[in-house]
Structure formats: structure tokens, C-alpha cells
Coordinates of N, CA and C in Angstrom, one line a residue:
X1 N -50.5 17.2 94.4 CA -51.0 18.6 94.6 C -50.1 19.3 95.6
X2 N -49.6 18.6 96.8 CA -49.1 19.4 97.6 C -47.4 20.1 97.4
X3 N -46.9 18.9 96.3 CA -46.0 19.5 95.8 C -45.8 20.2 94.8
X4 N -47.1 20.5 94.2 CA -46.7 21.5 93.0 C -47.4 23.3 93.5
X5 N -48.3 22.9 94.6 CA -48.8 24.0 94.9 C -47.7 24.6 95.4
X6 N -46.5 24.3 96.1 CA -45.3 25.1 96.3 C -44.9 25.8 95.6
X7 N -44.9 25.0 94.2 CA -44.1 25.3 92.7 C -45.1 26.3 92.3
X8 N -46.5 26.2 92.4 CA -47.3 27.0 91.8 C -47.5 28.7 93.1
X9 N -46.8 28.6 94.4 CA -46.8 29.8 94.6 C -45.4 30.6 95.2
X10 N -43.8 29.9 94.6 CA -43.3 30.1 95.1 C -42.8 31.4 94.6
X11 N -42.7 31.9 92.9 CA -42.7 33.6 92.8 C -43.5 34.1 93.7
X12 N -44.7 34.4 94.1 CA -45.5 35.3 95.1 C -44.4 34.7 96.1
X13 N -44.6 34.0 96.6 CA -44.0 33.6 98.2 C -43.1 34.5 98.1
X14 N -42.2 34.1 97.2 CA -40.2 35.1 97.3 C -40.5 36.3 97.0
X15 N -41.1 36.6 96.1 CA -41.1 38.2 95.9 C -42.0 39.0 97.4
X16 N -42.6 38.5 98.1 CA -44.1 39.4 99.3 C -43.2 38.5 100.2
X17 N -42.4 37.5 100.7 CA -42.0 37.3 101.8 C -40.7 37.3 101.9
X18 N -39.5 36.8 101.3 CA -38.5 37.3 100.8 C -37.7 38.2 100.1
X19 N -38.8 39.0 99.6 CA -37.9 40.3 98.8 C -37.0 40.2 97.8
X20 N -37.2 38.4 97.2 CA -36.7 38.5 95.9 C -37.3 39.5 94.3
X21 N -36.3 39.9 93.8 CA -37.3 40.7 92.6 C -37.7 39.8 91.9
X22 N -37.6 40.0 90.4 CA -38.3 39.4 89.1 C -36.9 38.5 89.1
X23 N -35.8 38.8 89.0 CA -34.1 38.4 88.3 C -34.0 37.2 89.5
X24 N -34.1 37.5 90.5 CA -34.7 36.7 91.8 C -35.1 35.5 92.1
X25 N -36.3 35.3 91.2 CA -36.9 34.6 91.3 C -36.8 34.1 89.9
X26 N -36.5 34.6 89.3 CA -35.9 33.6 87.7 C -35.0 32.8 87.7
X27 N -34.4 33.2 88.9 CA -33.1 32.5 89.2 C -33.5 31.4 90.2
X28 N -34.2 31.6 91.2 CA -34.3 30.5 92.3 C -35.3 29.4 90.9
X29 N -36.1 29.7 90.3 CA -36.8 28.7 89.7 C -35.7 28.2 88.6
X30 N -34.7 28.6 88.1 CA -34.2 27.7 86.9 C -33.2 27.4 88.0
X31 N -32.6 27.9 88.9 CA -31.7 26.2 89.6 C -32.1 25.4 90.1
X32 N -33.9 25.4 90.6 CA -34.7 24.6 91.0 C -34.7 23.3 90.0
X33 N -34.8 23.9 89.0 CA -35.0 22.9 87.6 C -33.8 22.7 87.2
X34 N -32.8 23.0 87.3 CA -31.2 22.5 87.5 C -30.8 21.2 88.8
X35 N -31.4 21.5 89.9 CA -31.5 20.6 91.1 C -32.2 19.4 90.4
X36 N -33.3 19.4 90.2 CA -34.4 18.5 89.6 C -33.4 17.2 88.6
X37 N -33.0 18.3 87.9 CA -32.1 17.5 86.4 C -30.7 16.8 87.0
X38 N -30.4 17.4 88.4 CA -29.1 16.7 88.8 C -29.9 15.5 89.5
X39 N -30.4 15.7 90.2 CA -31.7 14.6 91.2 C -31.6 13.4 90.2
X40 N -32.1 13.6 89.1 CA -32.6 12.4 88.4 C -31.6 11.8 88.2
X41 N -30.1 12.3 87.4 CA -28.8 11.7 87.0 C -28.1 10.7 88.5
X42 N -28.2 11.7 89.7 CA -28.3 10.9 90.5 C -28.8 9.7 91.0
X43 N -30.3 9.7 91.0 CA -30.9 8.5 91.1 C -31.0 7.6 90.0
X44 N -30.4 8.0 88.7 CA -30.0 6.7 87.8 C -29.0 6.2 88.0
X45 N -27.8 7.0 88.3 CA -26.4 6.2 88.9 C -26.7 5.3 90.6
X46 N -27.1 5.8 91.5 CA -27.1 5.4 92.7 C -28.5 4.5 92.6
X47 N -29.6 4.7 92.4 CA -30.7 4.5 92.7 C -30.8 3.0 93.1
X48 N -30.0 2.0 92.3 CA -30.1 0.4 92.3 C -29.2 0.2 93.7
X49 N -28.5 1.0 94.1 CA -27.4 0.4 95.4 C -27.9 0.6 96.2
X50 N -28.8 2.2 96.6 CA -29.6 2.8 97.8 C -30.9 2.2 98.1
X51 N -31.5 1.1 96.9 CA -32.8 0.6 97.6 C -33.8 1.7 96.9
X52 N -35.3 1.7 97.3 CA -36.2 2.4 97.3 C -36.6 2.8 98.6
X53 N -37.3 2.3 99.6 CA -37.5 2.5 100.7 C -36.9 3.7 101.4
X54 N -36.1 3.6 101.8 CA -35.0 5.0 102.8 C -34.7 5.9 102.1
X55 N -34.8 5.7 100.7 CA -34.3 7.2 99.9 C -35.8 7.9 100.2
X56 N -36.7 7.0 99.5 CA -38.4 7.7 99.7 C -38.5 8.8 100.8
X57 N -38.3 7.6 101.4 CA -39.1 8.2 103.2 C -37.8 9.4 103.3
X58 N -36.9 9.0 103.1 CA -35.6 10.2 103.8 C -36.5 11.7 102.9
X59 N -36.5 11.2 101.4 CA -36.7 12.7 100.2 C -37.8 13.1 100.7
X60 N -38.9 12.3 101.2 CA -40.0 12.5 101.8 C -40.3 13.7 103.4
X61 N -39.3 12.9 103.9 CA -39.1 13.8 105.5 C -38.3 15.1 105.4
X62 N -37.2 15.2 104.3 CA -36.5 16.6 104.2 C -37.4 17.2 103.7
X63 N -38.1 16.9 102.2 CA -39.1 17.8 101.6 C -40.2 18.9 102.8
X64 N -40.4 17.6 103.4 CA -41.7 18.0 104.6 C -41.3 19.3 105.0
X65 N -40.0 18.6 105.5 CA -39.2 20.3 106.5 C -39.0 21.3 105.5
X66 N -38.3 21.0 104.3 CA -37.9 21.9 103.7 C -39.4 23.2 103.2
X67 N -40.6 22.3 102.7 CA -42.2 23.0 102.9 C -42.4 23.4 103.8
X68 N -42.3 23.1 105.3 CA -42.6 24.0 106.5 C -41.7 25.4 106.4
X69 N -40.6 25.0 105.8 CA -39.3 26.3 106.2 C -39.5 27.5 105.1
X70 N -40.1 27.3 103.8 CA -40.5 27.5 103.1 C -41.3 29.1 103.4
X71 N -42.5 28.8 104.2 CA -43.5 29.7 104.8 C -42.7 30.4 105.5
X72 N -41.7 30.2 106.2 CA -41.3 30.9 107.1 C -39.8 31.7 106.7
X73 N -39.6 31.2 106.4 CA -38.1 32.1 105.4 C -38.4 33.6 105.2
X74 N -37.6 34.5 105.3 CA -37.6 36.0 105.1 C -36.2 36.1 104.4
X75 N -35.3 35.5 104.8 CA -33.8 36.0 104.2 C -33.9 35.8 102.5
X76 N -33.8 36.1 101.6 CA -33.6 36.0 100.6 C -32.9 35.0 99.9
X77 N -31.2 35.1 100.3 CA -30.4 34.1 100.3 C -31.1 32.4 100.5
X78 N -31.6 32.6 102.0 CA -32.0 31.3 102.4 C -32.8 31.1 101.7
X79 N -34.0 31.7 101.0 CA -35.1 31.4 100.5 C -34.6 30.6 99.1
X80 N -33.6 31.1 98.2 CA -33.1 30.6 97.1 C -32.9 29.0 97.3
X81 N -31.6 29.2 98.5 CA -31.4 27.6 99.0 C -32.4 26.5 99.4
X82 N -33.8 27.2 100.1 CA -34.9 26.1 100.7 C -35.6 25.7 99.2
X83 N -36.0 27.2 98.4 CA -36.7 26.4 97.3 C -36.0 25.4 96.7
X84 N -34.2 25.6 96.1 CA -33.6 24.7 95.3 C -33.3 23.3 95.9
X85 N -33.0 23.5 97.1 CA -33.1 21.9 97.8 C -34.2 21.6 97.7
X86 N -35.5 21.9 98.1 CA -36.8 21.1 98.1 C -37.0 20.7 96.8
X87 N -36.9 21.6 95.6 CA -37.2 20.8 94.6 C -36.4 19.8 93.9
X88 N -35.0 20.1 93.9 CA -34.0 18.8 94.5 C -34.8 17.1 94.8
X89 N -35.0 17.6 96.4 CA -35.8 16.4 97.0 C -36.7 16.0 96.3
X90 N -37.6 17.0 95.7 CA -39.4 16.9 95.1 C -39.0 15.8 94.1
X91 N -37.9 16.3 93.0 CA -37.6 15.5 91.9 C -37.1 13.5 92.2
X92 N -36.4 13.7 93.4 CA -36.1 12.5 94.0 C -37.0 11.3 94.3
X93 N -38.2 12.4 95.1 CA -39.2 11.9 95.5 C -40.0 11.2 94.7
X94 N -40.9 11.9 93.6 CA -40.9 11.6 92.2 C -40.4 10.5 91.4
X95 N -39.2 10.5 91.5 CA -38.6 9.4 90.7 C -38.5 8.1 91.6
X96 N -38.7 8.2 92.9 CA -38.5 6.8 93.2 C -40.3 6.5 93.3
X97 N -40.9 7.3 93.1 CA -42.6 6.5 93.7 C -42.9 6.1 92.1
X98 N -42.2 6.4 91.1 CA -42.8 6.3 89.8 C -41.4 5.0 89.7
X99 N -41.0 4.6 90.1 CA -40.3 3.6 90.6 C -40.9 2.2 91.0
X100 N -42.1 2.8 92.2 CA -42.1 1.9 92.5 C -43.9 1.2 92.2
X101 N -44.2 1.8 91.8 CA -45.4 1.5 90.6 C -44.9 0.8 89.7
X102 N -43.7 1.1 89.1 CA -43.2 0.3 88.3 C -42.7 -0.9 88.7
X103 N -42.3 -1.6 89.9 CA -42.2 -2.0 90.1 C -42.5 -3.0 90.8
X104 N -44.2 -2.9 91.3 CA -45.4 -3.3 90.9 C -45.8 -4.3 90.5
X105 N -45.7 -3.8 89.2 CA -46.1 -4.5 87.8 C -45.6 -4.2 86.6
X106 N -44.3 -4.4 86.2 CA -43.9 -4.5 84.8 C -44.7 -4.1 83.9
X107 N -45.8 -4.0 83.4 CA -47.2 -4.2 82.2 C -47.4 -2.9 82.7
X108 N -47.0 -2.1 83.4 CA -47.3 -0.3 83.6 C -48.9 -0.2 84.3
X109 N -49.3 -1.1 85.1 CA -50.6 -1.8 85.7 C -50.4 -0.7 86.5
X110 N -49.8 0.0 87.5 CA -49.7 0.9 88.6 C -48.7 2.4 87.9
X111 N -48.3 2.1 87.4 CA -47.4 3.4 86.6 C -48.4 4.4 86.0
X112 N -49.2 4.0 85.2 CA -50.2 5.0 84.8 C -51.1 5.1 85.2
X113 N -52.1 4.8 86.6 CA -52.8 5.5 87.4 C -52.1 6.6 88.1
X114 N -50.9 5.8 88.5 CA -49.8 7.3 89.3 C -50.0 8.3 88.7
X115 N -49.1 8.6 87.3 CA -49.3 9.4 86.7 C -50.2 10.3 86.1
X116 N -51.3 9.3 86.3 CA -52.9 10.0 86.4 C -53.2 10.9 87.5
X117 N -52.7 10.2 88.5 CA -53.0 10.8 89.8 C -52.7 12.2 90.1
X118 N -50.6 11.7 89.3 CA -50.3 13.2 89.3 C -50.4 13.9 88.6
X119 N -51.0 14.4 87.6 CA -51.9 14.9 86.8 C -52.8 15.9 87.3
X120 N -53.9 14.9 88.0 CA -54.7 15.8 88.5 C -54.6 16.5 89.4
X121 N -53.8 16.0 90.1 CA -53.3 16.6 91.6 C -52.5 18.2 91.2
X122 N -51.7 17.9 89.6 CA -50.9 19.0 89.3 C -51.9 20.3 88.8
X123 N -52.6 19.6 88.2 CA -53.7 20.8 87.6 C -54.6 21.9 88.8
X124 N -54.8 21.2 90.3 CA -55.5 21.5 90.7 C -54.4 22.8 91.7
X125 N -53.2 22.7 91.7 CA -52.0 23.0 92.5 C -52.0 24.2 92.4
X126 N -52.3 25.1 91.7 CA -52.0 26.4 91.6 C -53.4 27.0 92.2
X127 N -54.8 26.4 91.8 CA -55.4 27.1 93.0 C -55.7 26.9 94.3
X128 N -55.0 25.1 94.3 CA -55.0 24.9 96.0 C -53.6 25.8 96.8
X129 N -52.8 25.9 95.9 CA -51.7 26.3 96.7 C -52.4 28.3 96.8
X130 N -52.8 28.8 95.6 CA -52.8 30.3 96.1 C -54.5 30.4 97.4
X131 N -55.2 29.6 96.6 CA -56.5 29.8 97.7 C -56.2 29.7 99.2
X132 N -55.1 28.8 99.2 CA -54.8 28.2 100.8 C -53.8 29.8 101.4
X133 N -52.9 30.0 100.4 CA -51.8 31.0 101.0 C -52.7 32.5 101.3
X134 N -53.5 32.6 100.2 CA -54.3 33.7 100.6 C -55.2 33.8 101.8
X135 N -55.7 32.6 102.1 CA -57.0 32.4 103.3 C -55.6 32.8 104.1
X136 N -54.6 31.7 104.0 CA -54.2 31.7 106.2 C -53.1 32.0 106.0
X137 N -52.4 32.3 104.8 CA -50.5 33.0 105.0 C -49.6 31.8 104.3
X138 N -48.8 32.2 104.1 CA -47.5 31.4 103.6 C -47.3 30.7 104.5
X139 N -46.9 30.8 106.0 CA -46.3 30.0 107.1 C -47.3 28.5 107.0
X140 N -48.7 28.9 107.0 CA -49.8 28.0 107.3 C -49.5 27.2 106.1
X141 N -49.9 28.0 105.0 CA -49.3 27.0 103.5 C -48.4 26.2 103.6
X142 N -47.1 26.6 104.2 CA -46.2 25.9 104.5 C -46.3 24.3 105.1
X143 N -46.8 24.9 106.2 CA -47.0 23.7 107.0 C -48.3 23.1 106.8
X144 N -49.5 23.5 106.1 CA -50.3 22.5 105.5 C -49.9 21.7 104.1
X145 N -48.8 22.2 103.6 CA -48.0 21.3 102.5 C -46.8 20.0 103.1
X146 N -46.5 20.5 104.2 CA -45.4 19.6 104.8 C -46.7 18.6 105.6
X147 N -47.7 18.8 106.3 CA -48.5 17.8 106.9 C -48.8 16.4 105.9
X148 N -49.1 17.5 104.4 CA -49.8 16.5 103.6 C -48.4 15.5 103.1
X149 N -47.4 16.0 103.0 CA -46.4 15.2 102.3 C -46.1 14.0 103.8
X150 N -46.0 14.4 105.0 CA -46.1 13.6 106.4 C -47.2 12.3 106.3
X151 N -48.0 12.6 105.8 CA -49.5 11.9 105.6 C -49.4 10.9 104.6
X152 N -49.3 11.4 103.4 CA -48.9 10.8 102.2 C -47.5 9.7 102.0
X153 N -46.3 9.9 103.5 CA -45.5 9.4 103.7 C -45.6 7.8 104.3
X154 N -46.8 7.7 105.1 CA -47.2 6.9 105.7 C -47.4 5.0 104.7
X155 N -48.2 5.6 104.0 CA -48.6 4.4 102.3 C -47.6 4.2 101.5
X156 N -46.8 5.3 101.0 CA -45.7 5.0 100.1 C -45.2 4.6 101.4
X157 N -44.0 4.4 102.6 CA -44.0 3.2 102.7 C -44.3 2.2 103.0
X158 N -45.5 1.8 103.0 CA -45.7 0.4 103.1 C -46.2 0.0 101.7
X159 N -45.9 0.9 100.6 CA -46.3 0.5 99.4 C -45.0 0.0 99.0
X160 N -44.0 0.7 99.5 CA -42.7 0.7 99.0 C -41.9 -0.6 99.2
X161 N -42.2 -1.0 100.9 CA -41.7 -2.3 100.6 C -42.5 -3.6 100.5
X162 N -43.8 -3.5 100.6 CA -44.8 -4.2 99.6 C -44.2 -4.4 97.9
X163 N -43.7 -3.6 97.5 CA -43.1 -3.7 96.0 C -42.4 -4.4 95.9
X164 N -41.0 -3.9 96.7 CA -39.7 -4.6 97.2 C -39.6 -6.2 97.4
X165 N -40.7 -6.4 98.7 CA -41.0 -7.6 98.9 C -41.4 -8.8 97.5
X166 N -42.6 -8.0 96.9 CA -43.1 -8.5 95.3 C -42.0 -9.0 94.3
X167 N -40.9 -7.7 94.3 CA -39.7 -8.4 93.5 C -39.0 -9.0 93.7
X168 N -38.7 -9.0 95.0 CA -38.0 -10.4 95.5 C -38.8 -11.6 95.4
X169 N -39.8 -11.9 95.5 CA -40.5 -13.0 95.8 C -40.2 -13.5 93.9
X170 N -40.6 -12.2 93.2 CA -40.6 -12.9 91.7 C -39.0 -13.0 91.2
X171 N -38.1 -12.4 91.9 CA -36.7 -13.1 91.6 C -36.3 -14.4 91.8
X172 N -37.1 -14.5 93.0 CA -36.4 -16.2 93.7 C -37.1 -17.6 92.9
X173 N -38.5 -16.9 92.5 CA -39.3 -17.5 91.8 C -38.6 -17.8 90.0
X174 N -38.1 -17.1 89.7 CA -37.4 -16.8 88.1 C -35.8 -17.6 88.4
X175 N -35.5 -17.5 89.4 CA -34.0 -18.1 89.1 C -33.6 -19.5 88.6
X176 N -33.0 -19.8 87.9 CA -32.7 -21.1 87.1 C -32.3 -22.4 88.2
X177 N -33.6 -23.1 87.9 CA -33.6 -24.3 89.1 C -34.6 -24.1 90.0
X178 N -35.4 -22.9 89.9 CA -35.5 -22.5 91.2 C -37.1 -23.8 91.0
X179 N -37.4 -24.2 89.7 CA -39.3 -25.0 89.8 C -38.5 -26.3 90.4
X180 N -36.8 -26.9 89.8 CA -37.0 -27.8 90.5 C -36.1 -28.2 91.7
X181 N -37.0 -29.0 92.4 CA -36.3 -29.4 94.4 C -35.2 -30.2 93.7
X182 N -34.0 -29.6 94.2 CA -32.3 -30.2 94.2 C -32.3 -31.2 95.5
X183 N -33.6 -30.7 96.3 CA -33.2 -31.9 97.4 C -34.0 -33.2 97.3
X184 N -34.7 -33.5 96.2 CA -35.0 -35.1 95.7 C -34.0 -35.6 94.6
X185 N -33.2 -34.8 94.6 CA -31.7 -36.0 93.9 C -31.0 -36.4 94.9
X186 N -30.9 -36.2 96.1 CA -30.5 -36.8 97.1 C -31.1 -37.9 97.8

């Protein structure tokens, strides 16, 4: 929820705080979804070398800032650049927590609750994000979206290397030889 309500008030935001027009904001949203589509090709080439862990938390902590900076942006220019990196990151972020559900449990045991999750969290994003921006401002939005991604940072990692730890334990367990002791032939 906290990252789509960005997504769900970021035309208002650019056009009433930035002074982006209509052409403006058609634009910061389809390189956003150009970022996104590079994000992913990235994390299918690198994603197995970098781990899960440090990319999370890293895509996790830029996002944060990048949602705080978000509310506060006036330049227009800048404004293009915070939305396109953040959703950049957003897509990053995304792909490695649906990562690590999967990684979990092979049998999709944690992969489709997530996805449930995000679901409903997405549905609800457009009126949490405008209800919120309208009570206390963009800035506050801002930074009540960067708190919750700070928050939500905390589980995913210790979910993350709870996973990590999981598949290593079932690699060492699967390796050939590994049921039988090499040290009773000696």
C-alpha cells in the first residue's frame, strides 16, 4: 500500500507541487515504467551474484528517501528524476521480496499469500495515498510513506536471511554424499 499510494498520487503531486502539465506527467509515468522494465532485466542478470539480503534492504532504504523527497520536490526536472528512480527501486524491491517467498518454499507456500497481500494493499493505495495527502500535504505523505517502507524494512530482513539461511541448509542437505558419513570408511 505504501508503495502504490505514491503511484496512485504522483500526477496530483507533479502537476499542484511541481508544475508538471498533462505531457509532464505522461512522461515522468511511462519512464517510471521504463525504470521498472530495466529493474527487472537487471535483477535477472545480476540478481544470483548480489544475494538477496543487501539489494532488499539497500532498494528498501533509497526508496524510503527517495518517498520522503518526493513530498518535498518543487523543481520539476527533479521531480521527474525522484519519481523515475523510486520506481526503479520500487520494481527492485518487488522483485527481490517475491524472491524470497519463493524461496521459502518452492510449492509457492509463501509466494501467493505475498501476492495476496499485494493485492490488497494495491487496491486500497489510491485512497490511502489521496485521503492521507489531502488531510496533511504531500511532504507528510511523503514521509508517512518512507516511515512505513522503514518499518516494513525491519521483517523483510530477518525474513530475508531466514530464507537464505533455509536454502543453504537444504543445499548442504541435497548434495551427493551429503546422507552418507565419509568419515566411517576411515
Amino acid at each position: 500500500m505504501g508503495e502504490d499510494s505514491l503511484w496512485a498520487v504522483a500526477a496530483v503531486m507533479g502537476e499542484q507541487q511541481a508544475s508538471l502539465d498533462e505531457a509532464g506527467m505522461a512522461l515522468v509515468l511511462s519512464l517510471s515504467t521504463a525504470g521498472g522494465l530495466v529493474a527487472s532485466a537487471a535483477v535477472s542478470l545480476f540478481g544470483k551474484k548480489l544475494g538477496r539480503t543487501v539489494p532488499l534492504v539497500t532498494a528498501l532504504l533509497v526508496g524510503a528517501i527517495l518517498k520522503i523527497a518526493s513530498g518535498f520536490v518543487t523543481d520539476p526536472g527533479l521531480y521527474l528524476v525522484v519519481i523515475i528512480v523510486w520506481n526503479t527501486v520500487y520494481m527492485v524491491a518487488f522483485l527481490y521480496i517475491v524472491a524470497i517467498a519463493a524461496a521459502l518454499d518452492a510449492t509457492g507456500k509463501w509466494s501467493a499469500p505475498i501476492l495476496g497481500v499485494y493485492l490488497v494493499g494495491s487496491s486500497f493505495a489510491p485512497l490511502f495515498g489521496t485521503a492521507v495527502s489531502e488531510m496533511v500535504g504531500f511532504a507528510n505523505l511523503g514521509i508517512i510513506l518512507g516511515a512505513i517502507t522503514l518499518i516494513v524494512l525491519v521483517p523483510l530482513l530477518f525474513i530475508s536471511r531466514f530464507s537464505h539461511q533455509q536454502e543453504a541448509d537444504h543445499a548442504q542437505d541435497t548434495t551427493p554424499g551429503a546422507e552418507f558419513p565419509h568419515a566411517a570408511i576411515v
